[in-house]
């Protein structure tokens, strides 16, 4: 397929210009005639890219940010609500996008739509951009005739999810910078500071205190074997990175990160909020219970919790109720379980799940705001320990030598 730029006139005689993908100029002519446009001029399009555009395409690596997906859903909500044909609307969106990967994906979706494929099926060909949850809800919207509502719900769901992720990252930024600064300080002290003091202390020939000898020993080891340490650290990081991407490793990491100090509870509640929000959204859209649970297990983005949700699905398929299966999973508090029970009895599970999601999201929001206050004492203890060890190692010998001179 090649890109062609064309000039033509529509049925009213108005001049139309644009671009289209076609296998040959004749195929481009046929496409234009099929749209009711009489071609006047067709040329092969040669794209002129600036250095910044080339760099952006080279470094994008097929990624589409969640913000771009949110904007896409909002625009699709407007397009479908206004009754604009999908092909025309998607072409307009594609032309306005700066993300080359997303633009090419939408162009491919348009081509599949023109070939008679449904929108959800066309999107399914791009799983890195449109995940199973997204495609399934679009399919439900197509079948129910409420595609505009589905895109609105998707944009709201992703906005809440993105806001939670951003708030957690913002709260963790300060302790991350502190730990990085401490690591850099440890390296500089071991390489530059302690060796200089070691030379000074050796000139006195006195026996050094134990903390000082430990510091000098660590520094000597660090200076002598820094390259081996660097290789070992890199190998460990690479192994951990590879391990957590395996099915078993991702489950282990999914369980471990829920037990992290301070932030483990926040991560767990954020995951449960995502589960409740996605599960309620799919039930509201009309998906079968079993499929909604499976998609929710994938949407929660934690294989460990995903296995528990699949356990809930297995219980439902055996004929057990939602309250019983959620109780057995051990994931939820008694208050949340009571809300699920009420929703099941009243036939309003989707509405009650939305309340559960709002409950967890409010808890996460409050905990994130308090996160800095909870982390600061830990940072102070770490800094105090670091300064204490350094002071004992360096200043004890100086005090001893000062007392001897007196």
Short mmCIF file of C-alpha atoms in Angstrom, two decimals:
data_model
loop_
_atom_site.label_atom_id
_atom_site.label_comp_id
_atom_site.label_asym_id
_atom_site.label_seq_id
_atom_site.Cartn_x
_atom_site.Cartn_y
_atom_site.Cartn_z
CA UNK A 1 0.00 0.00 0.00
CA UNK A 2 1.18 3.51 -0.84
CA UNK A 3 -0.05 6.95 0.09
CA UNK A 4 -1.47 9.17 -2.66
CA UNK A 5 -2.51 12.81 -2.53
CA UNK A 6 -5.39 13.78 -4.73
CA UNK A 7 -7.49 16.63 -6.05
CA UNK A 8 -11.03 16.00 -7.18
CA UNK A 9 -14.54 17.38 -7.37
CA UNK A 10 -17.58 16.07 -5.55
CA UNK A 11 -21.10 15.79 -6.94
CA UNK A 12 -21.67 19.50 -6.23
CA UNK A 13 -18.56 20.47 -8.19
CA UNK A 14 -16.63 21.54 -5.10
CA UNK A 15 -12.84 20.99 -5.11
CA UNK A 16 -11.77 18.26 -2.67
CA UNK A 17 -8.15 17.57 -1.65
CA UNK A 18 -6.73 14.90 0.61
CA UNK A 19 -4.73 11.70 0.96
CA UNK A 20 -5.58 8.02 0.75
CA UNK A 21 -3.91 4.62 0.89
CA UNK A 22 -4.08 2.48 -2.24
CA UNK A 23 -2.10 -0.27 -3.97
CA UNK A 24 -1.88 1.67 -7.26
CA UNK A 25 -3.09 4.91 -8.89
CA UNK A 26 -5.96 2.99 -10.55
CA UNK A 27 -7.03 1.62 -7.15
CA UNK A 28 -6.93 5.19 -5.79
CA UNK A 29 -9.18 6.35 -8.65
CA UNK A 30 -11.65 3.56 -7.89
CA UNK A 31 -11.70 4.49 -4.19
CA UNK A 32 -12.42 8.14 -5.04
CA UNK A 33 -15.18 7.23 -7.51
CA UNK A 34 -16.68 4.99 -4.84
CA UNK A 35 -16.87 8.01 -2.54
CA UNK A 36 -18.56 10.12 -5.20
CA UNK A 37 -15.41 12.15 -6.01
CA UNK A 38 -14.25 12.66 -9.60
CA UNK A 39 -10.42 12.69 -9.53
CA UNK A 40 -8.65 15.60 -11.21
CA UNK A 41 -5.05 14.92 -10.14
CA UNK A 42 -3.44 11.99 -8.28
CA UNK A 43 0.24 11.89 -7.25
CA UNK A 44 2.32 9.65 -5.03
CA UNK A 45 2.67 11.34 -1.65
CA UNK A 46 6.23 11.84 -0.44
CA UNK A 47 6.22 12.71 3.23
CA UNK A 48 8.71 15.36 4.35
CA UNK A 49 9.60 14.85 8.00
CA UNK A 50 11.55 17.18 10.24
CA UNK A 51 14.31 15.81 12.48
CA UNK A 52 12.07 16.09 15.56
CA UNK A 53 9.31 14.11 13.80
CA UNK A 54 11.76 11.39 12.74
CA UNK A 55 13.12 11.20 16.29
CA UNK A 56 9.59 10.99 17.74
CA UNK A 57 8.70 8.11 15.42
CA UNK A 58 11.94 6.27 16.13
CA UNK A 59 11.55 6.54 19.90
CA UNK A 60 7.79 5.90 20.07
CA UNK A 61 8.15 2.12 19.54
CA UNK A 62 4.48 1.55 18.96
CA UNK A 63 3.26 3.16 22.19
CA UNK A 64 0.03 5.07 22.63
CA UNK A 65 -0.34 6.99 25.88
CA UNK A 66 -3.49 6.62 27.96
CA UNK A 67 -4.09 10.37 27.62
CA UNK A 68 -4.30 9.93 23.84
CA UNK A 69 -6.77 7.08 24.26
CA UNK A 70 -8.89 9.21 26.60
CA UNK A 71 -8.99 12.03 24.05
CA UNK A 72 -9.84 9.50 21.34
CA UNK A 73 -12.77 8.17 23.39
CA UNK A 74 -14.08 11.68 24.06
CA UNK A 75 -13.90 12.55 20.37
CA UNK A 76 -15.54 9.26 19.38
CA UNK A 77 -18.32 9.95 21.89
CA UNK A 78 -18.95 13.29 20.19
CA UNK A 79 -18.77 11.77 16.70
CA UNK A 80 -21.12 8.87 17.40
CA UNK A 81 -23.53 11.06 19.36
CA UNK A 82 -23.69 13.54 16.46
CA UNK A 83 -24.46 10.73 14.02
CA UNK A 84 -21.33 11.26 11.90
CA UNK A 85 -20.44 8.10 9.91
CA UNK A 86 -17.64 6.13 11.59
CA UNK A 87 -15.40 6.06 8.51
CA UNK A 88 -15.61 9.82 8.05
CA UNK A 89 -15.11 10.51 11.74
CA UNK A 90 -12.13 8.16 12.09
CA UNK A 91 -10.48 9.65 9.01
CA UNK A 92 -10.78 13.09 10.53
CA UNK A 93 -9.35 11.90 13.86
CA UNK A 94 -6.49 10.11 12.12
CA UNK A 95 -5.53 13.23 10.19
CA UNK A 96 -5.37 15.28 13.41
CA UNK A 97 -3.16 12.85 15.37
CA UNK A 98 0.53 13.50 16.00
CA UNK A 99 1.28 9.97 17.19
CA UNK A 100 2.33 8.12 14.03
CA UNK A 101 1.59 4.68 15.50
CA UNK A 102 -1.92 5.65 16.54
CA UNK A 103 -2.52 7.34 13.20
CA UNK A 104 -1.51 4.25 11.23
CA UNK A 105 -3.66 2.04 13.48
CA UNK A 106 -6.73 4.23 12.86
CA UNK A 107 -6.04 4.21 9.12
CA UNK A 108 -5.99 0.42 9.24
CA UNK A 109 -9.26 0.41 11.22
CA UNK A 110 -10.83 2.65 8.55
CA UNK A 111 -9.71 0.30 5.79
CA UNK A 112 -11.21 -2.67 7.61
CA UNK A 113 -14.46 -0.75 8.15
CA UNK A 114 -14.64 0.02 4.44
CA UNK A 115 -14.14 -3.68 3.76
CA UNK A 116 -17.26 -4.44 5.81
CA UNK A 117 -15.66 -5.37 9.14
CA UNK A 118 -17.23 -4.24 12.42
CA UNK A 119 -15.46 -1.58 14.47
CA UNK A 120 -14.69 -3.89 17.42
CA UNK A 121 -13.25 -6.54 15.06
CA UNK A 122 -11.10 -3.92 13.31
CA UNK A 123 -9.80 -2.66 16.66
CA UNK A 124 -9.01 -6.21 17.79
CA UNK A 125 -6.21 -6.26 15.17
CA UNK A 126 -4.29 -3.73 17.33
CA UNK A 127 -4.14 -5.30 20.82
CA UNK A 128 -1.27 -3.06 21.99
CA UNK A 129 -3.56 -0.04 21.63
CA UNK A 130 -7.06 -1.44 22.19
CA UNK A 131 -7.05 -4.08 24.93
CA UNK A 132 -9.66 -6.80 25.48
CA UNK A 133 -11.72 -4.63 27.83
CA UNK A 134 -11.83 -1.79 25.30
CA UNK A 135 -12.75 -4.04 22.36
CA UNK A 136 -15.40 -5.97 24.31
CA UNK A 137 -17.18 -2.81 25.42
CA UNK A 138 -17.08 -1.40 21.89
CA UNK A 139 -18.61 -4.67 20.67
CA UNK A 140 -21.40 -4.34 23.25
CA UNK A 141 -21.98 -0.73 22.16
CA UNK A 142 -22.26 -1.79 18.53
CA UNK A 143 -24.75 -4.54 19.30
CA UNK A 144 -26.87 -2.38 21.61
CA UNK A 145 -26.75 0.75 19.48
CA UNK A 146 -25.21 2.77 22.34
CA UNK A 147 -21.69 3.22 21.04
CA UNK A 148 -21.70 6.87 22.17
CA UNK A 149 -22.42 5.86 25.77
CA UNK A 150 -19.71 3.17 25.71
CA UNK A 151 -17.05 5.65 24.57
CA UNK A 152 -18.13 8.08 27.28
CA UNK A 153 -17.90 5.34 29.94
CA UNK A 154 -14.48 4.27 28.65
CA UNK A 155 -13.11 7.82 28.80
CA UNK A 156 -14.39 8.28 32.38
CA UNK A 157 -12.99 4.89 33.45
CA UNK A 158 -9.54 5.62 31.99
CA UNK A 159 -9.51 9.15 33.45
CA UNK A 160 -10.11 7.82 36.98
CA UNK A 161 -7.50 5.10 36.47
CA UNK A 162 -4.94 7.60 35.16
CA UNK A 163 -5.61 10.03 38.02
CA UNK A 164 -4.97 7.30 40.60
CA UNK A 165 -1.73 6.21 38.93
CA UNK A 166 -0.50 9.81 38.66
CA UNK A 167 -1.26 10.57 42.30
CA UNK A 168 0.69 7.50 43.48
CA UNK A 169 3.66 8.40 41.25
CA UNK A 170 3.62 11.98 42.53
CA UNK A 171 3.64 10.81 46.14
CA UNK A 172 6.57 8.45 45.49
CA UNK A 173 8.65 11.05 43.66
CA UNK A 174 10.14 12.64 46.79
CA UNK A 175 11.31 9.40 48.48
CA UNK A 176 12.68 8.18 45.13
CA UNK A 177 14.81 11.32 44.77
CA UNK A 178 16.01 10.97 48.37
CA UNK A 179 17.05 7.33 47.87
CA UNK A 180 18.83 8.20 44.61
CA UNK A 181 20.67 11.06 46.34
CA UNK A 182 21.71 8.75 49.21
CA UNK A 183 22.98 6.14 46.73
CA UNK A 184 25.05 8.74 44.89
CA UNK A 185 26.40 10.06 48.20
CA UNK A 186 27.41 6.53 49.30
CA UNK A 187 29.33 6.01 46.05
CA UNK A 188 31.13 9.38 46.30
CA UNK A 189 32.01 8.86 49.97
CA UNK A 190 33.38 5.36 49.35
CA UNK A 191 35.43 6.42 46.33
CA UNK A 192 36.68 9.88 47.36
CA UNK A 193 36.11 10.74 51.01
CA UNK A 194 36.95 7.60 53.02
CA UNK A 195 40.20 6.80 51.10
CA UNK A 196 41.44 10.35 51.86
CA UNK A 197 40.69 9.93 55.57
CA UNK A 198 42.27 6.44 55.54
CA UNK A 199 45.56 7.94 54.31
CA UNK A 200 45.38 10.62 56.99
CA UNK A 201 44.73 8.08 59.78
CA UNK A 202 47.53 5.77 58.57
CA UNK A 203 50.11 8.51 59.17
CA UNK A 204 49.36 8.44 62.92
CA UNK A 205 49.87 4.68 63.23
CA UNK A 206 47.23 4.40 65.98
CA UNK A 207 44.69 1.61 66.23
CA UNK A 208 41.44 2.76 64.67
CA UNK A 209 37.99 2.21 66.21
CA UNK A 210 35.87 -0.64 64.86
CA UNK A 211 33.36 1.57 62.95
CA UNK A 212 36.25 3.27 61.17
CA UNK A 213 37.88 -0.04 60.23
CA UNK A 214 34.54 -1.29 58.87
CA UNK A 215 34.08 1.85 56.76
CA UNK A 216 37.65 1.67 55.42
CA UNK A 217 37.23 -2.04 54.63
CA UNK A 218 34.00 -1.40 52.72
CA UNK A 219 35.63 1.49 50.87
CA UNK A 220 38.68 -0.60 49.91
CA UNK A 221 36.44 -3.40 48.68
CA UNK A 222 34.32 -0.93 46.71
CA UNK A 223 37.36 0.72 45.06
CA UNK A 224 39.05 -2.60 44.25
CA UNK A 225 35.99 -4.44 42.93
CA UNK A 226 33.67 -1.69 41.66
CA UNK A 227 33.59 -3.13 38.15
CA UNK A 228 32.54 -6.58 39.44
CA UNK A 229 29.91 -4.97 41.66
CA UNK A 230 28.56 -3.05 38.68
CA UNK A 231 28.34 -6.22 36.59
CA UNK A 232 26.65 -8.13 39.41
CA UNK A 233 24.10 -5.36 40.00
CA UNK A 234 23.36 -5.14 36.26
CA UNK A 235 22.98 -8.94 36.05
CA UNK A 236 20.63 -9.01 39.06
CA UNK A 237 18.50 -6.17 37.65
CA UNK A 238 18.33 -7.90 34.25
CA UNK A 239 17.37 -11.24 35.87
CA UNK A 240 14.68 -9.62 38.03
CA UNK A 241 13.33 -7.71 35.02
CA UNK A 242 13.15 -10.94 33.00
CA UNK A 243 11.70 -12.95 35.90
CA UNK A 244 8.83 -10.57 36.63
CA UNK A 245 7.81 -10.80 32.96
CA UNK A 246 7.37 -14.56 33.18
CA UNK A 247 3.97 -15.95 34.29
CA UNK A 248 5.32 -17.28 37.60
CA UNK A 249 7.45 -14.21 38.29
CA UNK A 250 4.61 -11.80 37.56
CA UNK A 251 2.42 -13.63 40.07
CA UNK A 252 5.16 -13.55 42.72
CA UNK A 253 5.75 -9.84 42.14
CA UNK A 254 2.00 -9.22 42.11
CA UNK A 255 1.77 -10.76 45.61
CA UNK A 256 4.93 -9.11 46.96
CA UNK A 257 4.07 -5.55 45.93
CA UNK A 258 0.82 -5.78 47.89
CA UNK A 259 2.96 -6.33 51.01
CA UNK A 260 5.36 -3.42 50.49
CA UNK A 261 5.83 -1.09 53.43
CA UNK A 262 3.51 1.96 53.38
CA UNK A 263 2.47 1.69 49.71
CA UNK A 264 1.33 -1.96 49.59
CA UNK A 265 -2.14 -1.21 50.96
CA UNK A 266 -2.55 1.70 48.55
CA UNK A 267 -1.62 -0.46 45.55
CA UNK A 268 -4.06 -3.16 46.66
CA UNK A 269 -6.95 -0.73 47.11
CA UNK A 270 -6.19 0.94 43.77
CA UNK A 271 -6.26 -2.50 42.06
CA UNK A 272 -9.54 -3.40 43.75
CA UNK A 273 -11.01 -0.04 42.69
CA UNK A 274 -9.99 -0.81 39.11
CA UNK A 275 -11.59 -4.26 39.37
CA UNK A 276 -14.87 -2.92 40.78
CA UNK A 277 -15.00 -0.10 38.24
CA UNK A 278 -14.30 -2.32 35.22
CA UNK A 279 -16.59 -5.14 36.42
CA UNK A 280 -19.47 -2.73 37.08
CA UNK A 281 -18.89 -0.99 33.75
CA UNK A 282 -19.08 -4.27 31.82
CA UNK A 283 -22.16 -5.47 33.68
CA UNK A 284 -23.83 -2.13 32.96
CA UNK A 285 -22.91 -2.53 29.29
CA UNK A 286 -24.59 -5.95 29.22
CA UNK A 287 -21.66 -8.38 29.08
CA UNK A 288 -22.26 -11.91 30.43
CA UNK A 289 -21.14 -12.35 34.04
CA UNK A 290 -18.45 -14.93 33.29
CA UNK A 291 -16.88 -12.89 30.47
CA UNK A 292 -17.03 -9.69 32.52
CA UNK A 293 -15.11 -11.39 35.34
CA UNK A 294 -12.46 -12.72 32.95
CA UNK A 295 -11.94 -9.28 31.39
CA UNK A 296 -11.83 -7.71 34.85
CA UNK A 297 -9.11 -10.18 35.85
CA UNK A 298 -7.03 -8.91 32.93
CA UNK A 299 -7.87 -5.25 33.55
CA UNK A 300 -6.68 -5.35 37.17
CA UNK A 301 -3.07 -5.64 35.88
CA UNK A 302 -1.94 -7.89 38.73
CA UNK A 303 -1.68 -11.62 37.90
CA UNK A 304 -1.93 -12.57 41.58
CA UNK A 305 -5.23 -10.71 42.03
CA UNK A 306 -6.24 -11.84 38.55
CA UNK A 307 -6.04 -15.48 39.67
CA UNK A 308 -8.30 -14.67 42.64
CA UNK A 309 -10.83 -13.01 40.32
CA UNK A 310 -10.74 -16.07 38.07
CA UNK A 311 -11.51 -18.09 41.19
CA UNK A 312 -14.59 -15.89 41.63
CA UNK A 313 -15.54 -16.61 38.01
CA UNK A 314 -15.12 -20.37 38.55
CA UNK A 315 -17.43 -20.17 41.58
CA UNK A 316 -20.04 -18.23 39.62
CA UNK A 317 -19.88 -20.81 36.82
CA UNK A 318 -20.54 -23.52 39.44
CA UNK A 319 -23.73 -21.69 40.41
CA UNK A 320 -22.51 -19.85 43.51
CA UNK A 321 -23.58 -16.27 44.20
CA UNK A 322 -21.40 -13.18 43.88
CA UNK A 323 -21.43 -12.55 47.64
CA UNK A 324 -20.24 -16.08 48.44
CA UNK A 325 -17.50 -16.12 45.79
CA UNK A 326 -16.23 -12.68 46.79
CA UNK A 327 -16.25 -13.72 50.46
CA UNK A 328 -14.17 -16.84 49.72
CA UNK A 329 -11.64 -14.80 47.72
CA UNK A 330 -10.60 -12.92 50.89
CA UNK A 331 -10.00 -9.73 48.89
CA UNK A 332 -12.70 -7.47 50.29
CA UNK A 333 -13.67 -5.87 53.60
CA UNK A 334 -16.99 -6.76 55.32
CA UNK A 335 -18.47 -3.38 54.31
CA UNK A 336 -17.72 -3.99 50.62
CA UNK A 337 -19.05 -7.55 50.85
CA UNK A 338 -22.28 -6.20 52.36
CA UNK A 339 -22.64 -3.76 49.45
CA UNK A 340 -22.13 -6.60 46.95
CA UNK A 341 -24.73 -8.67 48.80
CA UNK A 342 -27.27 -5.83 48.68
CA UNK A 343 -26.59 -5.29 45.00
CA UNK A 344 -27.05 -8.98 44.25
CA UNK A 345 -30.36 -9.12 46.13
CA UNK A 346 -31.70 -5.94 44.52
CA UNK A 347 -30.46 -6.74 41.00
CA UNK A 348 -28.30 -3.61 40.93
CA UNK A 349 -24.84 -5.14 41.10
CA UNK A 350 -23.40 -2.69 38.55
CA UNK A 351 -24.59 0.35 40.54
CA UNK A 352 -23.30 -1.07 43.82
CA UNK A 353 -19.96 -1.96 42.23
CA UNK A 354 -19.67 1.67 41.12
CA UNK A 355 -20.19 2.62 44.77
CA UNK A 356 -17.52 0.09 45.81
CA UNK A 357 -15.10 1.59 43.28
CA UNK A 358 -15.84 5.11 44.54
CA UNK A 359 -15.28 3.90 48.13
CA UNK A 360 -11.86 2.42 47.29
CA UNK A 361 -10.90 5.43 45.16
CA UNK A 362 -11.70 7.84 48.00
CA UNK A 363 -9.56 5.73 50.37
CA UNK A 364 -6.70 5.69 47.86
CA UNK A 365 -6.98 9.45 47.35
CA UNK A 366 -6.86 10.10 51.08
CA UNK A 367 -3.94 7.69 51.66
CA UNK A 368 -1.98 9.17 48.77
CA UNK A 369 -2.37 12.64 50.25
CA UNK A 370 -1.04 11.29 53.57
CA UNK A 371 1.69 9.24 51.88
CA UNK A 372 4.38 11.91 52.14
CA UNK A 373 3.68 12.30 55.86
CA UNK A 374 4.02 8.52 56.33
CA UNK A 375 7.20 8.24 54.27
CA UNK A 376 9.04 11.24 55.75
CA UNK A 377 9.78 9.56 59.13
CA UNK A 378 11.25 6.56 57.31
CA UNK A 379 13.42 8.87 55.19
CA UNK A 380 14.55 10.73 58.31
CA UNK A 381 15.52 7.46 60.03
CA UNK A 382 17.48 6.34 56.94
CA UNK A 383 19.28 9.68 56.70
CA UNK A 384 19.98 9.72 60.43
CA UNK A 385 21.40 6.19 60.29
CA UNK A 386 23.58 7.09 57.30
CA UNK A 387 24.92 10.25 58.98
CA UNK A 388 25.46 8.44 62.32
CA UNK A 389 27.51 5.64 60.75
CA UNK A 390 29.57 8.13 58.76
CA UNK A 391 30.14 10.37 61.79
CA UNK A 392 31.19 7.48 64.01
CA UNK A 393 33.57 6.15 61.39
CA UNK A 394 35.27 9.43 60.62
CA UNK A 395 35.07 11.53 63.77
CA UNK A 396 35.77 8.87 66.42
CA UNK A 397 39.45 8.56 65.39
CA UNK A 398 39.75 12.35 65.34
CA UNK A 399 38.35 12.61 68.86
CA UNK A 400 40.72 9.85 70.03
CA UNK A 401 43.73 11.60 68.51
CA UNK A 402 42.63 14.92 69.98
CA UNK A 403 42.35 13.37 73.48
CA UNK A 404 45.80 11.73 73.10
CA UNK A 405 47.39 15.06 72.12
CA UNK A 406 45.83 16.68 75.17
#
